[in-house]
PDB file as gemmi writes it, atoms N, CA and C in Angstrom:
CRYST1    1.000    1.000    1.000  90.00  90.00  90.00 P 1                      
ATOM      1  N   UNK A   1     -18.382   2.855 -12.314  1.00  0.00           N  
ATOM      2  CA  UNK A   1     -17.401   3.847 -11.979  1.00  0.00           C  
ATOM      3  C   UNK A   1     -17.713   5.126 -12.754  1.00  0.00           C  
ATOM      4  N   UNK A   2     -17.487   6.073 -12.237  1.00  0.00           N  
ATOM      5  CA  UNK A   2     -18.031   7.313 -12.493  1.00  0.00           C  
ATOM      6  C   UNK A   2     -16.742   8.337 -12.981  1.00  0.00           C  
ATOM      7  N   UNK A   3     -16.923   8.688 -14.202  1.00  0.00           N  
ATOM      8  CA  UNK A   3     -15.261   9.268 -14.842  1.00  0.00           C  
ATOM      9  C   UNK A   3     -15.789  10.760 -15.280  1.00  0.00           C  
ATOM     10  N   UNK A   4     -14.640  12.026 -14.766  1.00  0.00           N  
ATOM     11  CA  UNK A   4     -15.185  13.578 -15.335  1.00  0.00           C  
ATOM     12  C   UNK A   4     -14.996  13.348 -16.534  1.00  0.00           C  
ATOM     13  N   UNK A   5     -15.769  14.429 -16.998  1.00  0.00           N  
ATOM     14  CA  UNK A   5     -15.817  14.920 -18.059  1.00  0.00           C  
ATOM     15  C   UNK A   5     -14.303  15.551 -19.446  1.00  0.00           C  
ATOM     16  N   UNK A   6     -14.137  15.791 -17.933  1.00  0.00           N  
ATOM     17  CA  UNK A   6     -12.915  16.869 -18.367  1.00  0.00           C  
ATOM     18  C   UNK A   6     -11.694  16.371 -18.341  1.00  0.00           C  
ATOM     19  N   UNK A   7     -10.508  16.807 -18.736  1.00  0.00           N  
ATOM     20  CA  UNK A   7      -9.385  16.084 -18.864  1.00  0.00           C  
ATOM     21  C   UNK A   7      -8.336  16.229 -17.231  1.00  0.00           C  
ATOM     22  N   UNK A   8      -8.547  17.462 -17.142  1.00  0.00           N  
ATOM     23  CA  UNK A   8      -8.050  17.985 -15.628  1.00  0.00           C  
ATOM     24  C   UNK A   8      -8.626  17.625 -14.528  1.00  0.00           C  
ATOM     25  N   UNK A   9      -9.759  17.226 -14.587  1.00  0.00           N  
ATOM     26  CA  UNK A   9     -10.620  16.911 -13.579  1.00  0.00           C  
ATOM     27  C   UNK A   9     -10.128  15.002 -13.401  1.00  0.00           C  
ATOM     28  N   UNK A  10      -9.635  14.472 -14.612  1.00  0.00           N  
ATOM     29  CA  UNK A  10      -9.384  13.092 -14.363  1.00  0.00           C  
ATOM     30  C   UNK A  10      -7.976  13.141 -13.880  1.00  0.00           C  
ATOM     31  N   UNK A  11      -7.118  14.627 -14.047  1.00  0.00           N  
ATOM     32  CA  UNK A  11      -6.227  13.968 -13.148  1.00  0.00           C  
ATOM     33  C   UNK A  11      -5.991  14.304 -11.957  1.00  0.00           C  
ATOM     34  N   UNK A  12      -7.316  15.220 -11.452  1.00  0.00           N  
ATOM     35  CA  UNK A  12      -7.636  15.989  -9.954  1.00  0.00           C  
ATOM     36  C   UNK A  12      -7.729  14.503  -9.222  1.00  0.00           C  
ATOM     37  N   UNK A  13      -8.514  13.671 -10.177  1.00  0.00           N  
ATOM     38  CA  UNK A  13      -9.531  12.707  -9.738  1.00  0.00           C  
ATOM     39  C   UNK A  13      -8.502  11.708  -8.739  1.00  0.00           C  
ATOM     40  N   UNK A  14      -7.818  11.166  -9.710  1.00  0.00           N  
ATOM     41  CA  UNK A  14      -6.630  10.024 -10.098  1.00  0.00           C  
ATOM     42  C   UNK A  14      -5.262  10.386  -9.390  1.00  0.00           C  
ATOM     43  N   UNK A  15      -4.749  11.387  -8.897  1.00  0.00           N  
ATOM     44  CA  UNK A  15      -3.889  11.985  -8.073  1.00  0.00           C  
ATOM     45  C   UNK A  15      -3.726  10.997  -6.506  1.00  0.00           C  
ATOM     46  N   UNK A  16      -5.169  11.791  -5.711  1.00  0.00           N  
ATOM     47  CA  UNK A  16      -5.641  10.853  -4.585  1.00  0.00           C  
ATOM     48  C   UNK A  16      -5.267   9.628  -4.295  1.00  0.00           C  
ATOM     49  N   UNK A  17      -6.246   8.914  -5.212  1.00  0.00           N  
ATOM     50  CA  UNK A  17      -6.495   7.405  -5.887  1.00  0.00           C  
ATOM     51  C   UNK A  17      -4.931   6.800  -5.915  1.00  0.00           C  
ATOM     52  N   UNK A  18      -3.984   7.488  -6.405  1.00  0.00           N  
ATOM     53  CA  UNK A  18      -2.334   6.950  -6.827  1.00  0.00           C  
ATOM     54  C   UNK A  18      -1.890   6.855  -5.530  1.00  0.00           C  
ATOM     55  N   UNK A  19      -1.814   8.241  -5.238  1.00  0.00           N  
ATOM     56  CA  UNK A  19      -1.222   8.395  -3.740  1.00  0.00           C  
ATOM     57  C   UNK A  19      -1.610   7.385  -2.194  1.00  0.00           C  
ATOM     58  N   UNK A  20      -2.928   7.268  -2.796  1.00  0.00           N  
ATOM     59  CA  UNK A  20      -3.591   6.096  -1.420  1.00  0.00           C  
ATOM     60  C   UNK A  20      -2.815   4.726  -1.645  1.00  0.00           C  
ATOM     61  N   UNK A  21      -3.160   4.124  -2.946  1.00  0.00           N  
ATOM     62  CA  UNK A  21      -2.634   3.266  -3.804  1.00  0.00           C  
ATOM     63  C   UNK A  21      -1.131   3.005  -3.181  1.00  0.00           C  
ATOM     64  N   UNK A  22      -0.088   4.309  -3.358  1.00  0.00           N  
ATOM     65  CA  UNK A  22       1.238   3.878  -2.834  1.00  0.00           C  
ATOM     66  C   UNK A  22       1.421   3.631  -0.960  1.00  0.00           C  
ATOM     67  N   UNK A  23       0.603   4.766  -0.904  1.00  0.00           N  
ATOM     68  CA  UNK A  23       0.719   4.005   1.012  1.00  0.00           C  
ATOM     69  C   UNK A  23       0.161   2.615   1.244  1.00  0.00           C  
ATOM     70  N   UNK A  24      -0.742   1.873   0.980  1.00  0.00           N  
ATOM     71  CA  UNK A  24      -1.133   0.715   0.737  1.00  0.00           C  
ATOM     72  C   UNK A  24      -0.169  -0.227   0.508  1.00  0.00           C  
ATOM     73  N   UNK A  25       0.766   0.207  -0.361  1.00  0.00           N  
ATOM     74  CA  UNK A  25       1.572  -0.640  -0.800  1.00  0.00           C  
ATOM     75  C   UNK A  25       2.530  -0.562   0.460  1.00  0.00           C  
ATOM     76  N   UNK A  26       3.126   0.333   1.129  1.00  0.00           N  
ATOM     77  CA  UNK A  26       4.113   1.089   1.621  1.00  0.00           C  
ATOM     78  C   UNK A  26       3.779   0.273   2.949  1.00  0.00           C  
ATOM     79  N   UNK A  27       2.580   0.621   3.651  1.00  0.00           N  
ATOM     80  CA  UNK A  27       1.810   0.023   4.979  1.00  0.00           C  
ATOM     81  C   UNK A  27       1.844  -1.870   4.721  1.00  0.00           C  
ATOM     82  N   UNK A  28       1.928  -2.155   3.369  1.00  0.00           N  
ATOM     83  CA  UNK A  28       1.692  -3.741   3.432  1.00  0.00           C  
ATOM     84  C   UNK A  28       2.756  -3.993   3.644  1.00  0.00           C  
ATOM     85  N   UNK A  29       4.212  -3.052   2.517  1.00  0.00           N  
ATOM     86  CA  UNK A  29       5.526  -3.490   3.165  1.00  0.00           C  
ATOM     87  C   UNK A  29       5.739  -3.537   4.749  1.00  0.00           C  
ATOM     88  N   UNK A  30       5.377  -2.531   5.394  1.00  0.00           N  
ATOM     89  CA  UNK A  30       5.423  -2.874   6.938  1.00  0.00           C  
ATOM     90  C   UNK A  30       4.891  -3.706   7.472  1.00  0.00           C  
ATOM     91  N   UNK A  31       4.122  -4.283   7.247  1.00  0.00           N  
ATOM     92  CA  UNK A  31       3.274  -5.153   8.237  1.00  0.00           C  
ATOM     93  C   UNK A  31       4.161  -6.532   7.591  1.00  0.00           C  
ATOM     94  N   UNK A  32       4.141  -6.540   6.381  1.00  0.00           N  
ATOM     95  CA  UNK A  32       4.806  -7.668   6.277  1.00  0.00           C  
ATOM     96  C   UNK A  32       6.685  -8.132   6.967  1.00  0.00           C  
ATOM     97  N   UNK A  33       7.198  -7.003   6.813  1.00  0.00           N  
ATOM     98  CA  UNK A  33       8.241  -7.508   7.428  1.00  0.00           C  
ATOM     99  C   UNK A  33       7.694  -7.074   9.016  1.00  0.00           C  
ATOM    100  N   UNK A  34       7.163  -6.531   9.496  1.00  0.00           N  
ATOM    101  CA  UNK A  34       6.957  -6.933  11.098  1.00  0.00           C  
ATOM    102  C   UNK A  34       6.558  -8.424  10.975  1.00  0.00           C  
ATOM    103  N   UNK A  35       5.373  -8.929  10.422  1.00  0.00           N  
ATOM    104  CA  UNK A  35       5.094 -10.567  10.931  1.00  0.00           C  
ATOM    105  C   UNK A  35       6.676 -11.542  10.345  1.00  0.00           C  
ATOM    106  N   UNK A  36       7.277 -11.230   9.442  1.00  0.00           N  
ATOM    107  CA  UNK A  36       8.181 -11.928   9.111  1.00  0.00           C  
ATOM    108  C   UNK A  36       9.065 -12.189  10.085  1.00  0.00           C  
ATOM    109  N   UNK A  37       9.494 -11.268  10.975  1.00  0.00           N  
ATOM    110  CA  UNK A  37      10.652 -10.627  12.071  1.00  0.00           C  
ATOM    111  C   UNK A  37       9.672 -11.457  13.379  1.00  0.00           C  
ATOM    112  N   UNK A  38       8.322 -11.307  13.428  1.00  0.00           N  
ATOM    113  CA  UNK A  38       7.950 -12.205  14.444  1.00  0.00           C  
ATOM    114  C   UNK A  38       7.701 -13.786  14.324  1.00  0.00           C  
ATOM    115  N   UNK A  39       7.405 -14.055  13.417  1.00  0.00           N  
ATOM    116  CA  UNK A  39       7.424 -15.370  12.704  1.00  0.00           C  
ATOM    117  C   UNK A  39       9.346 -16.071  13.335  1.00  0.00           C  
ATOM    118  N   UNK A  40      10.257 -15.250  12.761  1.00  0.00           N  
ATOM    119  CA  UNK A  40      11.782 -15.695  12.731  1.00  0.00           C  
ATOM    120  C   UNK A  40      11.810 -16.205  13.960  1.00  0.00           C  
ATOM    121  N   UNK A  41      11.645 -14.473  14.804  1.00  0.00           N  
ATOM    122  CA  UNK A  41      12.308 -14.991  16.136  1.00  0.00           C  
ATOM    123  C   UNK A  41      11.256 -15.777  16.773  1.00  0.00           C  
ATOM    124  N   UNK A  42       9.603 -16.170  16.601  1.00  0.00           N  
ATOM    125  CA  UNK A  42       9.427 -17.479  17.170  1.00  0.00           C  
ATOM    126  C   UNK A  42      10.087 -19.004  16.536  1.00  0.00           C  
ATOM    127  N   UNK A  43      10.282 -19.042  15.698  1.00  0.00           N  
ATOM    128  CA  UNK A  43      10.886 -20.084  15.134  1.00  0.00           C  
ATOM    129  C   UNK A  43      12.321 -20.308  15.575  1.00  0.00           C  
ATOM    130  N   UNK A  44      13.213 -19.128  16.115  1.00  0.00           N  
ATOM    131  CA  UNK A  44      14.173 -19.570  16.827  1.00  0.00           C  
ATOM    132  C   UNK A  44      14.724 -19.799  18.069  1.00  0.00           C  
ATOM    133  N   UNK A  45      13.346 -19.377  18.814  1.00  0.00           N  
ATOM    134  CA  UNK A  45      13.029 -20.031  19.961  1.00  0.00           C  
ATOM    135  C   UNK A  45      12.898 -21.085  20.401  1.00  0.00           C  
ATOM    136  N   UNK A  46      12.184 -21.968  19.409  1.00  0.00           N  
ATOM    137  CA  UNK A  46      12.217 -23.573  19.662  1.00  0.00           C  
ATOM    138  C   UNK A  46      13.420 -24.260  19.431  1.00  0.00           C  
TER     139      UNK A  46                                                      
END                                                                             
């Protein structure tokens, strides 16, 4: 892994990196309650 030099530049760097980081998280919350919600209502089908 490749780290600046500089102190500003690590948090130019690391900004991005956070921000991707929280949609990731954000996009897993969705997907997970979509399969949960499809999972239910097949299970209360039978």
């Amino acid at each position: 892994m490749i780290s600046p030099p500089d102190f500003i530049l690590q948090i130019v760097v690391a900004i991005p990196l956070i921000v991707l980081y929280e949609i990731s998280i954000m996009l897993s919350r969705i997907v997970y309650r979509k399969k949960e919600a499809r999972h239910k209502a097949f299970m209360n089908e039978s």
